[in-house]
Amino acid sequence: MSWPSPRWRATPPPTGGPPPSSPSARSYAACSSAKAHPITIPTARPPSTCDHTSPPKIPQREGEEIAMNTPRALIVGMGIGGLATAMRLREIGWEPVLIERASGRRPAGYFIGLFETGRATAQRMGVLDAIGNRAGADSITYDIERSGRRRPGMGYGDLPGGPRLILRGDIEAALYDVVAPHTEIRYGTTPIAIDEHADGVDVTLRTDQGDGATETTERFDLVVGADGLRSTVRRLTFGPDQEFMRPLSHIIGATILKGPLPGYRPQDGIVLAEPGRSVWTFPFTDHHPGVLFNYRTGDEDAQFRRPPIESLRRAFGPEPTGPVLEYLLQQFEQADDYLFDSVHQVEMPTWHTDRTVLLGDSAWCLTLYSGMGASTALAGADLLGTLLQRNPGNIARALREWDQRLRPFIDVQQRGGRTQGLTMFVPQSRRDKAIRTFTQSLMSRPAGKRVMKTLAARQFKEKSIDIAAV
């Protein structure tokens, strides 16, 4: 699952750096704190094959010497893709420099699922155990009506492939614990100009220092844009957002509840799905549950000309809300932090130039309806490191091979996200709703549940491919 940088948030966004191209765009809003996961640095990778006259000296702590000919990469964005890229580039003998627009690390964020594609990559990188799994063994997700009627249904954790149910920050914390001691990290910093040459990339960086800002220009061998749906690197290198962002005509709202859903066990979740709108809750074993509102709209801009809670109430009206939906709407209205945004995919004919590459949401934004945002960010970073290592001194060829290897896989995930994935989260018609109701009735019986999981497995097999294993 992948979360965009929202248009609305409950607290002001970090300052510093150029504004997004859309005047309504905002930086990421997130909730609660992720637990730290101390781990050891994996050693299973082959030694670096970078073209050095002597082995590069990878810094183990601040101030340690770096070989003069160590290739240097600027990584923009400190989310999953950026941190994973920094980890892999350090492993192969590069010097990564991480910059982040925000003034510090982001909190834990919202619910995501980690499918086998991401689990295999995390295992190879040595961070899977640290990421963990917050799914409860005896969790039940109920399909409910506004009246309160409920029946056991299929929750996110019941999907084929058994995705791990975690918070975005669980992956980021596991990666950060490996990356931070060995990597230069600059907060409050954004690129404002990218000038690519045959022998390097000159990047002008703006750093907010509280009482002012400074600008410097530095040379890098590679620039990696892992800065999300409304990517600054993409705008500076490839063009404006509207050329690449494909709207799906849906709005999402998400927050973390202040406690368990009344009338349900702490480990249980609910889905209220109606034509064109739905609300899901996601329970965790050791964290308050998350809630996700979804609705279809024919006028995206109008949703942001009024407070988010007003748009949500209009979308889920005019029918009486009933006790559960009303409670969830009140929780959203009272939340200190929340996400409220439109849903887009990013579609590009290429994700790279000779020395600049986009990765994760900035390149392909699968949307949360695909469920593969975190998995593909990990896999994309892992594969990038492998192909740079296999092509020492030829970054352009490594990026071409990376794009060619990854693109067919991403295309499949994008198609699934805007078709079956979208319909799973939000029934698009009365027919979809009727099919869902019939499916849930089958799921209430053990034999029916086995049959439905077998049928659904065909749609989910692509989420189990270890695309980064080359």
CSV table of C-alpha atoms in Angstrom, one decimal:
chain,number,residue,atom,x,y,z
A,1,MET,CA,0.0,0.0,0.0
A,2,SER,CA,1.2,3.4,-0.8
A,3,TRP,CA,0.2,6.7,0.7
A,4,PRO,CA,0.5,10.1,-1.2
A,5,SER,CA,1.6,13.4,0.1
A,6,PRO,CA,-1.8,14.9,1.1
A,7,ARG,CA,-3.4,18.1,0.1
A,8,TRP,CA,-4.8,18.6,3.6
A,9,ARG,CA,-3.3,17.9,7.0
A,10,ALA,CA,-4.1,18.9,10.5
A,11,THR,CA,-0.8,20.6,11.3
A,12,PRO,CA,1.3,23.0,9.2
A,13,PRO,CA,3.7,21.4,6.8
A,14,PRO,CA,7.5,21.9,7.2
A,15,THR,CA,8.9,25.0,5.6
A,16,GLY,CA,11.8,25.3,3.3
A,17,GLY,CA,12.4,24.5,-0.3
A,18,PRO,CA,10.3,25.5,-3.4
A,19,PRO,CA,6.5,25.1,-3.1
A,20,PRO,CA,4.8,22.2,-4.9
A,21,SER,CA,3.5,22.8,-8.4
A,22,SER,CA,-0.1,22.6,-7.1
A,23,PRO,CA,-1.1,25.4,-4.7
A,24,SER,CA,-3.2,22.9,-2.7
A,25,ALA,CA,-0.4,20.3,-2.3
A,26,ARG,CA,1.0,19.7,1.1
A,27,SER,CA,3.7,17.6,2.7
A,28,TYR,CA,3.0,14.3,4.3
A,29,ALA,CA,0.9,14.1,7.5
A,30,ALA,CA,1.5,11.2,9.8
A,31,CYS,CA,0.4,9.8,13.2
A,32,SER,CA,2.1,8.3,16.2
A,33,SER,CA,5.6,7.0,16.6
A,34,ALA,CA,7.4,4.0,15.2
A,35,LYS,CA,9.4,1.7,17.4
A,36,ALA,CA,13.2,1.6,16.9
A,37,HIS,CA,14.5,-1.8,15.7
A,38,PRO,CA,18.2,-2.1,16.3
A,39,ILE,CA,19.7,-4.6,13.8
A,40,THR,CA,23.1,-5.6,12.5
A,41,ILE,CA,24.4,-4.7,9.1
A,42,PRO,CA,23.9,-7.6,6.7
A,43,THR,CA,27.0,-9.0,5.1
A,44,ALA,CA,25.5,-11.4,2.5
A,45,ARG,CA,26.1,-9.0,-0.4
A,46,PRO,CA,29.0,-9.7,-2.8
A,47,PRO,CA,31.9,-7.3,-2.5
A,48,SER,CA,31.7,-4.1,-4.5
A,49,THR,CA,32.8,-4.2,-8.2
A,50,CYS,CA,33.0,-0.4,-8.5
A,51,ASP,CA,35.9,0.7,-10.6
A,52,HIS,CA,38.3,1.9,-7.8
A,53,THR,CA,42.0,2.0,-7.8
A,54,SER,CA,41.8,0.9,-4.2
A,55,PRO,CA,38.9,-0.4,-2.2
A,56,PRO,CA,36.5,2.4,-1.1
A,57,LYS,CA,36.5,3.4,2.5
A,58,ILE,CA,32.9,3.4,3.6
A,59,PRO,CA,32.4,5.7,6.6
A,60,GLN,CA,31.5,3.8,9.7
A,61,ARG,CA,31.0,6.9,11.8
A,62,GLU,CA,31.1,10.6,11.4
A,63,GLY,CA,34.4,11.9,10.3
A,64,GLU,CA,35.8,8.7,8.9
A,65,GLU,CA,37.7,9.1,5.6
A,66,ILE,CA,36.0,8.4,2.2
A,67,ALA,CA,38.2,7.5,-0.8
A,68,MET,CA,38.5,10.3,-3.3
A,69,ASN,CA,37.1,8.3,-6.2
A,70,THR,CA,34.1,6.9,-4.4
A,71,PRO,CA,31.0,7.6,-6.5
A,72,ARG,CA,28.6,10.0,-4.8
A,73,ALA,CA,24.8,9.9,-5.0
A,74,LEU,CA,22.2,12.4,-3.9
A,75,ILE,CA,19.0,10.7,-2.7
A,76,VAL,CA,16.0,13.1,-2.4
A,77,GLY,CA,13.4,11.8,0.1
A,78,MET,CA,13.8,9.9,3.3
A,79,GLY,CA,10.9,7.5,2.9
A,80,ILE,CA,11.1,3.8,2.3
A,81,GLY,CA,12.5,4.1,-1.2
A,82,GLY,CA,15.1,6.7,-0.2
A,83,LEU,CA,16.4,4.9,2.8
A,84,ALA,CA,16.5,1.5,1.0
A,85,THR,CA,18.5,3.1,-1.8
A,86,ALA,CA,20.9,4.7,0.6
A,87,MET,CA,21.4,1.3,2.2
A,88,ARG,CA,22.1,-0.5,-1.0
A,89,LEU,CA,24.4,2.1,-2.5
A,90,ARG,CA,26.5,2.2,0.7
A,91,GLU,CA,26.7,-1.6,0.5
A,92,ILE,CA,28.2,-1.5,-3.1
A,93,GLY,CA,30.8,1.2,-2.2
A,94,TRP,CA,29.0,4.4,-3.0
A,95,GLU,CA,28.7,7.5,-0.8
A,96,PRO,CA,25.0,8.3,-0.5
A,97,VAL,CA,23.8,11.8,0.7
A,98,LEU,CA,20.2,11.8,1.9
A,99,ILE,CA,18.2,15.0,1.9
A,100,GLU,CA,14.6,15.5,3.3
A,101,ARG,CA,12.3,18.5,3.0
A,102,ALA,CA,10.9,18.0,6.5
A,103,SER,CA,12.8,19.3,9.5
A,104,GLY,CA,13.1,15.9,11.1
A,105,ARG,CA,12.1,12.3,10.8
A,106,ARG,CA,8.4,11.6,10.1
A,107,PRO,CA,6.2,9.7,12.6
A,108,ALA,CA,5.0,6.2,12.0
A,109,GLY,CA,2.3,7.0,9.4
A,110,TYR,CA,-0.6,4.8,8.4
A,111,PHE,CA,-1.4,1.2,7.5
A,112,ILE,CA,0.4,-0.6,4.7
A,113,GLY,CA,0.6,-4.2,3.5
A,114,LEU,CA,3.9,-5.9,2.7
A,115,PHE,CA,3.5,-8.7,0.1
A,116,GLU,CA,6.0,-11.4,-0.8
A,117,THR,CA,7.8,-9.1,-3.3
A,118,GLY,CA,8.7,-6.8,-0.5
A,119,ARG,CA,9.2,-9.5,2.1
A,120,ALA,CA,11.8,-11.3,-0.1
A,121,THR,CA,13.6,-8.0,-0.7
A,122,ALA,CA,13.6,-7.1,3.0
A,123,GLN,CA,14.9,-10.6,3.9
A,124,ARG,CA,17.7,-10.3,1.4
A,125,MET,CA,18.6,-6.8,2.8
A,126,GLY,CA,18.6,-8.2,6.3
A,127,VAL,CA,15.7,-6.0,7.7
A,128,LEU,CA,12.6,-8.3,7.6
A,129,ASP,CA,12.7,-9.4,11.2
A,130,ALA,CA,13.1,-5.8,12.3
A,131,ILE,CA,10.1,-4.7,10.3
A,132,GLY,CA,7.9,-7.2,12.1
A,133,ASN,CA,4.2,-7.9,11.6
A,134,ARG,CA,1.4,-6.2,13.6
A,135,ALA,CA,-1.4,-8.5,12.4
A,136,GLY,CA,-3.3,-10.4,15.1
A,137,ALA,CA,-3.5,-14.2,14.7
A,138,ASP,CA,-7.2,-14.3,15.7
A,139,SER,CA,-8.3,-11.0,14.0
A,140,ILE,CA,-11.6,-11.0,12.3
A,141,THR,CA,-12.7,-8.3,9.8
A,142,TYR,CA,-16.5,-7.8,9.6
A,143,ASP,CA,-18.5,-6.7,6.6
A,144,ILE,CA,-21.1,-4.3,8.1
A,145,GLU,CA,-24.1,-2.2,7.2
A,146,ARG,CA,-24.9,1.2,8.5
A,147,SER,CA,-27.6,-0.3,10.7
A,148,GLY,CA,-24.9,-2.3,12.6
A,149,ARG,CA,-25.6,-5.6,11.0
A,150,ARG,CA,-22.4,-7.6,10.6
A,151,ARG,CA,-21.0,-10.8,9.1
A,152,PRO,CA,-17.5,-12.2,9.0
A,153,GLY,CA,-15.7,-11.1,5.8
A,154,MET,CA,-12.3,-11.0,4.2
A,155,GLY,CA,-9.9,-8.5,5.7
A,156,TYR,CA,-6.7,-7.2,4.2
A,157,GLY,CA,-4.6,-9.8,6.1
A,158,ASP,CA,-6.8,-12.6,4.6
A,159,LEU,CA,-5.8,-11.9,1.0
A,160,PRO,CA,-3.7,-14.4,-0.9
A,161,GLY,CA,0.0,-14.1,-0.2
A,162,GLY,CA,-0.7,-13.2,3.4
A,163,PRO,CA,0.6,-9.6,3.4
A,164,ARG,CA,2.2,-8.4,6.6
A,165,LEU,CA,0.1,-5.6,8.2
A,166,ILE,CA,2.3,-2.9,9.5
A,167,LEU,CA,2.8,0.9,9.6
A,168,ARG,CA,4.9,2.7,7.1
A,169,GLY,CA,7.2,3.8,9.9
A,170,ASP,CA,8.0,0.1,10.7
A,171,ILE,CA,9.9,-0.3,7.5
A,172,GLU,CA,11.4,3.2,7.7
A,173,ALA,CA,12.7,2.6,11.2
A,174,ALA,CA,14.3,-0.7,10.3
A,175,LEU,CA,16.1,0.9,7.4
A,176,TYR,CA,17.0,4.0,9.3
A,177,ASP,CA,18.7,2.1,12.0
A,178,VAL,CA,21.1,0.6,9.4
A,179,VAL,CA,21.6,3.7,7.3
A,180,ALA,CA,21.8,6.6,9.8
A,181,PRO,CA,25.2,5.7,11.4
A,182,HIS,CA,26.9,5.6,8.1
A,183,THR,CA,25.2,8.2,5.9
A,184,GLU,CA,25.1,12.0,5.7
A,185,ILE,CA,21.5,13.1,6.3
A,186,ARG,CA,20.4,16.7,5.8
A,187,TYR,CA,16.9,17.8,7.0
A,188,GLY,CA,15.1,20.9,5.8
A,189,THR,CA,16.8,20.6,2.4
A,190,THR,CA,15.4,20.5,-1.1
A,191,PRO,CA,16.8,20.7,-4.7
A,192,ILE,CA,15.9,23.8,-6.6
A,193,ALA,CA,18.0,23.2,-9.7
A,194,ILE,CA,19.4,20.1,-11.4
A,195,ASP,CA,21.9,20.5,-14.2
A,196,GLU,CA,23.1,17.2,-15.7
A,197,HIS,CA,26.4,16.8,-17.6
A,198,ALA,CA,28.2,13.9,-19.2
A,199,ASP,CA,30.5,13.5,-16.1
A,200,GLY,CA,28.1,14.4,-13.3
A,201,VAL,CA,25.1,16.3,-12.0
A,202,ASP,CA,25.3,19.8,-10.5
A,203,VAL,CA,22.5,20.2,-7.9
A,204,THR,CA,21.6,23.4,-6.2
A,205,LEU,CA,20.3,22.7,-2.8
A,206,ARG,CA,18.2,25.0,-0.5
A,207,THR,CA,18.5,24.4,3.2
A,208,ASP,CA,16.1,26.1,5.7
A,209,GLN,CA,17.9,27.1,8.8
A,210,GLY,CA,15.0,28.5,10.8
A,211,ASP,CA,15.9,32.2,10.6
A,212,GLY,CA,16.7,32.0,6.9
A,213,ALA,CA,17.9,29.7,4.1
A,214,THR,CA,21.1,29.0,2.3
A,215,GLU,CA,21.8,27.7,-1.2
A,216,THR,CA,24.7,25.7,-2.3
A,217,THR,CA,25.6,23.8,-5.5
A,218,GLU,CA,27.2,20.4,-5.3
A,219,ARG,CA,28.4,17.8,-7.9
A,220,PHE,CA,27.1,14.2,-7.7
A,221,ASP,CA,27.5,11.1,-9.9
A,222,LEU,CA,23.8,10.2,-9.6
A,223,VAL,CA,20.6,11.8,-8.4
A,224,VAL,CA,17.8,9.6,-7.1
A,225,GLY,CA,14.3,11.1,-6.8
A,226,ALA,CA,12.5,9.2,-4.1
A,227,ASP,CA,10.4,12.2,-3.0
A,228,GLY,CA,6.9,11.0,-3.5
A,229,LEU,CA,3.9,11.6,-5.7
A,230,ARG,CA,4.5,15.3,-6.1
A,231,SER,CA,8.2,14.9,-6.7
A,232,THR,CA,10.4,17.9,-6.9
A,233,VAL,CA,13.1,15.9,-8.8
A,234,ARG,CA,10.5,14.8,-11.4
A,235,ARG,CA,9.4,18.4,-12.0
A,236,LEU,CA,12.9,19.7,-12.3
A,237,THR,CA,14.1,17.0,-14.6
A,238,PHE,CA,11.1,15.7,-16.6
A,239,GLY,CA,8.4,18.3,-16.4
A,240,PRO,CA,5.2,19.5,-14.5
A,241,ASP,CA,3.1,17.1,-12.5
A,242,GLN,CA,0.1,17.2,-14.8
A,243,GLU,CA,2.1,15.5,-17.6
A,244,PHE,CA,2.5,12.4,-15.5
A,245,MET,CA,-0.2,12.2,-12.8
A,246,ARG,CA,-3.2,10.1,-13.8
A,247,PRO,CA,-6.3,10.9,-11.6
A,248,LEU,CA,-8.4,8.0,-10.5
A,249,SER,CA,-11.3,10.3,-9.5
A,250,HIS,CA,-11.3,9.1,-5.9
A,251,ILE,CA,-10.6,10.8,-2.5
A,252,ILE,CA,-9.1,9.2,0.6
A,253,GLY,CA,-9.1,10.2,4.2
A,254,ALA,CA,-7.1,8.4,6.9
A,255,THR,CA,-6.2,8.8,10.5
A,256,ILE,CA,-5.4,6.7,13.6
A,257,LEU,CA,-8.2,6.1,16.0
A,258,LYS,CA,-7.8,7.0,19.7
A,259,GLY,CA,-8.7,3.5,20.8
A,260,PRO,CA,-10.5,0.3,19.7
A,261,LEU,CA,-13.8,0.5,17.8
A,262,PRO,CA,-16.7,0.4,20.3
A,263,GLY,CA,-18.6,-2.9,20.2
A,264,TYR,CA,-15.7,-4.8,18.6
A,265,ARG,CA,-12.6,-6.6,20.0
A,266,PRO,CA,-9.4,-4.6,19.7
A,267,GLN,CA,-8.0,-7.1,17.2
A,268,ASP,CA,-11.0,-6.9,14.9
A,269,GLY,CA,-11.7,-4.6,11.9
A,270,ILE,CA,-14.7,-3.5,9.8
A,271,VAL,CA,-15.5,-2.8,6.2
A,272,LEU,CA,-18.6,-0.7,5.3
A,273,ALA,CA,-18.7,-0.8,1.4
A,274,GLU,CA,-21.3,0.9,-0.7
A,275,PRO,CA,-21.4,1.8,-4.4
A,276,GLY,CA,-18.8,4.6,-4.8
A,277,ARG,CA,-17.7,4.8,-1.2
A,278,SER,CA,-16.3,2.7,1.7
A,279,VAL,CA,-14.7,2.9,5.1
A,280,TRP,CA,-12.2,0.4,6.4
A,281,THR,CA,-10.5,0.0,9.8
A,282,PHE,CA,-7.2,-1.8,10.2
A,283,PRO,CA,-6.5,-3.3,13.6
A,284,PHE,CA,-3.0,-3.9,15.0
A,285,THR,CA,-1.7,-6.1,17.8
A,286,ASP,CA,0.2,-3.3,19.6
A,287,HIS,CA,-1.1,0.0,18.2
A,288,HIS,CA,-4.4,1.9,17.9
A,289,PRO,CA,-6.3,0.9,14.7
A,290,GLY,CA,-6.3,3.0,11.5
A,291,VAL,CA,-9.3,4.1,9.5
A,292,LEU,CA,-9.5,4.7,5.8
A,293,PHE,CA,-12.3,6.5,4.0
A,294,ASN,CA,-12.7,6.2,0.2
A,295,TYR,CA,-15.1,7.8,-2.1
A,296,ARG,CA,-15.5,8.5,-5.8
A,297,THR,CA,-15.9,12.1,-7.1
A,298,GLY,CA,-16.6,13.8,-10.3
A,299,ASP,CA,-15.2,17.2,-9.1
A,300,GLU,CA,-11.9,16.6,-7.3
A,301,ASP,CA,-11.1,20.3,-6.8
A,302,ALA,CA,-14.4,21.0,-5.0
A,303,GLN,CA,-13.4,18.5,-2.3
A,304,PHE,CA,-10.6,20.8,-1.2
A,305,ARG,CA,-12.6,24.1,-1.1
A,306,ARG,CA,-14.1,23.1,2.2
A,307,PRO,CA,-12.9,21.4,5.4
A,308,PRO,CA,-12.1,17.7,4.8
A,309,ILE,CA,-14.7,16.5,7.4
A,310,GLU,CA,-17.4,18.4,5.5
A,311,SER,CA,-16.4,16.7,2.2
A,312,LEU,CA,-16.5,13.3,3.9
A,313,ARG,CA,-19.9,13.9,5.4
A,314,ARG,CA,-21.3,15.0,2.0
A,315,ALA,CA,-19.8,11.9,0.3
A,316,PHE,CA,-21.3,9.5,2.9
A,317,GLY,CA,-24.7,11.3,3.0
A,318,PRO,CA,-27.5,12.1,2.9
A,319,GLU,CA,-28.5,8.7,4.5
A,320,PRO,CA,-28.2,8.4,8.3
A,321,THR,CA,-24.7,7.4,9.2
A,322,GLY,CA,-25.5,4.8,11.8
A,323,PRO,CA,-23.5,4.3,15.0
A,324,VAL,CA,-20.2,2.9,13.5
A,325,LEU,CA,-19.8,5.3,10.6
A,326,GLU,CA,-20.8,8.3,12.8
A,327,TYR,CA,-18.1,7.3,15.4
A,328,LEU,CA,-15.4,7.0,12.7
A,329,LEU,CA,-16.3,10.4,11.2
A,330,GLN,CA,-16.1,12.0,14.6
A,331,GLN,CA,-12.7,10.4,15.2
A,332,PHE,CA,-11.5,11.9,11.9
A,333,GLU,CA,-12.9,15.3,12.8
A,334,GLN,CA,-11.1,15.2,16.2
A,335,ALA,CA,-7.8,13.9,15.0
A,336,ASP,CA,-4.7,15.9,15.5
A,337,ASP,CA,-3.2,14.5,12.3
A,338,TYR,CA,-4.8,13.0,9.3
A,339,LEU,CA,-4.4,12.5,5.5
A,340,PHE,CA,-7.0,13.8,3.0
A,341,ASP,CA,-6.0,13.7,-0.7
A,342,SER,CA,-7.0,12.7,-4.2
A,343,VAL,CA,-5.7,9.4,-5.6
A,344,HIS,CA,-3.3,9.5,-8.6
A,345,GLN,CA,-1.0,7.1,-10.4
A,346,VAL,CA,2.2,8.3,-12.0
A,347,GLU,CA,2.7,7.2,-15.6
A,348,MET,CA,6.0,8.0,-17.4
A,349,PRO,CA,7.6,6.7,-20.6
A,350,THR,CA,11.0,6.5,-18.8
A,351,TRP,CA,12.0,6.9,-15.2
A,352,HIS,CA,15.6,8.1,-15.8
A,353,THR,CA,18.1,10.2,-17.8
A,354,ASP,CA,21.7,9.2,-17.9
A,355,ARG,CA,22.4,10.3,-14.3
A,356,THR,CA,19.0,11.0,-12.7
A,357,VAL,CA,16.5,8.3,-11.8
A,358,LEU,CA,13.1,8.3,-10.1
A,359,LEU,CA,12.0,5.5,-7.7
A,360,GLY,CA,8.9,4.6,-5.9
A,361,ASP,CA,5.8,6.9,-5.9
A,362,SER,CA,7.7,9.7,-7.8
A,363,ALA,CA,8.2,7.2,-10.7
A,364,TRP,CA,5.1,5.0,-10.7
A,365,CYS,CA,2.8,5.7,-7.6
A,366,LEU,CA,0.7,2.5,-7.7
A,367,THR,CA,-1.8,3.9,-5.1
A,368,LEU,CA,-2.9,2.2,-2.0
A,369,TYR,CA,-5.4,0.2,-4.1
A,370,SER,CA,-2.6,-1.8,-5.5
A,371,GLY,CA,-1.1,-2.6,-2.1
A,372,MET,CA,2.4,-2.7,-3.6
A,373,GLY,CA,3.8,0.7,-3.0
A,374,ALA,CA,6.1,-0.3,-0.1
A,375,SER,CA,7.1,-3.6,-1.7
A,376,THR,CA,8.0,-2.0,-5.0
A,377,ALA,CA,10.0,0.8,-3.3
A,378,LEU,CA,12.1,-1.8,-1.5
A,379,ALA,CA,12.5,-4.0,-4.7
A,380,GLY,CA,13.3,-1.0,-6.9
A,381,ALA,CA,16.0,0.2,-4.5
A,382,ASP,CA,17.5,-3.3,-4.2
A,383,LEU,CA,17.6,-3.8,-7.9
A,384,LEU,CA,19.1,-0.4,-8.5
A,385,GLY,CA,22.0,-1.2,-6.2
A,386,THR,CA,22.6,-4.6,-7.9
A,387,LEU,CA,22.6,-3.2,-11.4
A,388,LEU,CA,24.9,-0.2,-10.5
A,389,GLN,CA,27.3,-2.8,-9.0
A,390,ARG,CA,27.2,-4.9,-12.2
A,391,ASN,CA,27.9,-1.9,-14.4
A,392,PRO,CA,30.8,-0.1,-12.8
A,393,GLY,CA,31.6,3.2,-14.5
A,394,ASN,CA,28.5,3.0,-16.7
A,395,ILE,CA,25.6,4.5,-14.8
A,396,ALA,CA,23.5,5.1,-17.9
A,397,ARG,CA,23.5,1.4,-18.8
A,398,ALA,CA,22.6,0.4,-15.3
A,399,LEU,CA,19.6,2.7,-15.3
A,400,ARG,CA,18.5,1.4,-18.7
A,401,GLU,CA,18.7,-2.2,-17.5
A,402,TRP,CA,16.9,-1.3,-14.3
A,403,ASP,CA,14.0,0.4,-16.1
A,404,GLN,CA,13.7,-2.6,-18.6
A,405,ARG,CA,13.7,-5.1,-15.8
A,406,LEU,CA,11.2,-3.4,-13.6
A,407,ARG,CA,8.7,-1.7,-16.0
A,408,PRO,CA,6.7,-4.8,-17.1
A,409,PHE,CA,6.2,-5.7,-13.4
A,410,ILE,CA,5.1,-2.2,-12.5
A,411,ASP,CA,2.7,-2.0,-15.4
A,412,VAL,CA,0.9,-5.1,-14.1
A,413,GLN,CA,0.7,-3.7,-10.6
A,414,GLN,CA,-0.7,-0.4,-11.9
A,415,ARG,CA,-3.4,-2.0,-14.0
A,416,GLY,CA,-4.4,-4.1,-11.0
A,417,GLY,CA,-4.5,-1.1,-8.8
A,418,ARG,CA,-7.0,0.8,-10.9
A,419,THR,CA,-9.2,-2.2,-11.7
A,420,GLN,CA,-9.5,-5.1,-9.3
A,421,GLY,CA,-7.7,-3.3,-6.4
A,422,LEU,CA,-9.9,-0.2,-6.7
A,423,THR,CA,-13.1,-2.3,-6.8
A,424,MET,CA,-12.0,-4.4,-3.8
A,425,PHE,CA,-11.7,-1.2,-1.7
A,426,VAL,CA,-14.6,0.7,-3.3
A,427,PRO,CA,-17.4,-1.1,-5.1
A,428,GLN,CA,-18.0,0.9,-8.3
A,429,SER,CA,-21.6,-0.1,-8.9
A,430,ARG,CA,-24.6,-1.9,-7.4
A,431,ARG,CA,-23.4,-5.0,-9.3
A,432,ASP,CA,-20.0,-4.8,-7.6
A,433,LYS,CA,-21.8,-4.4,-4.2
A,434,ALA,CA,-23.9,-7.5,-4.9
A,435,ILE,CA,-20.9,-9.5,-5.9
A,436,ARG,CA,-19.2,-8.4,-2.7
A,437,THR,CA,-22.2,-9.4,-0.6
A,438,PHE,CA,-22.3,-12.8,-2.2
A,439,THR,CA,-18.6,-13.3,-1.7
A,440,GLN,CA,-18.8,-12.3,1.9
A,441,SER,CA,-21.6,-14.9,2.4
A,442,LEU,CA,-19.3,-17.6,1.1
A,443,MET,CA,-16.5,-16.3,3.3
A,444,SER,CA,-18.6,-16.9,6.4
A,445,ARG,CA,-18.2,-20.7,5.8
A,446,PRO,CA,-14.8,-22.5,6.0
A,447,ALA,CA,-15.2,-24.3,2.7
A,448,GLY,CA,-16.4,-21.1,0.9
A,449,LYS,CA,-13.4,-19.2,2.3
A,450,ARG,CA,-11.0,-21.8,1.0
A,451,VAL,CA,-12.6,-21.6,-2.5
A,452,MET,CA,-12.6,-17.8,-2.6
A,453,LYS,CA,-8.9,-17.6,-1.5
A,454,THR,CA,-8.0,-20.1,-4.2
A,455,LEU,CA,-9.8,-18.1,-6.9
A,456,ALA,CA,-8.4,-14.8,-5.7
A,457,ALA,CA,-4.9,-16.2,-5.6
A,458,ARG,CA,-4.7,-16.0,-9.4
A,459,GLN,CA,-5.1,-12.2,-9.2
A,460,PHE,CA,-2.4,-11.9,-6.5
A,461,LYS,CA,0.3,-14.2,-7.8
A,462,GLU,CA,2.1,-11.2,-9.4
A,463,LYS,CA,2.5,-9.7,-5.9
A,464,SER,CA,4.7,-12.6,-4.9
A,465,ILE,CA,7.4,-12.3,-7.6
A,466,ASP,CA,10.9,-11.5,-6.3
A,467,ILE,CA,11.5,-9.0,-9.1
A,468,ALA,CA,14.8,-7.7,-7.5
A,469,ALA,CA,16.4,-11.2,-7.5
A,470,VAL,CA,18.7,-11.0,-10.5
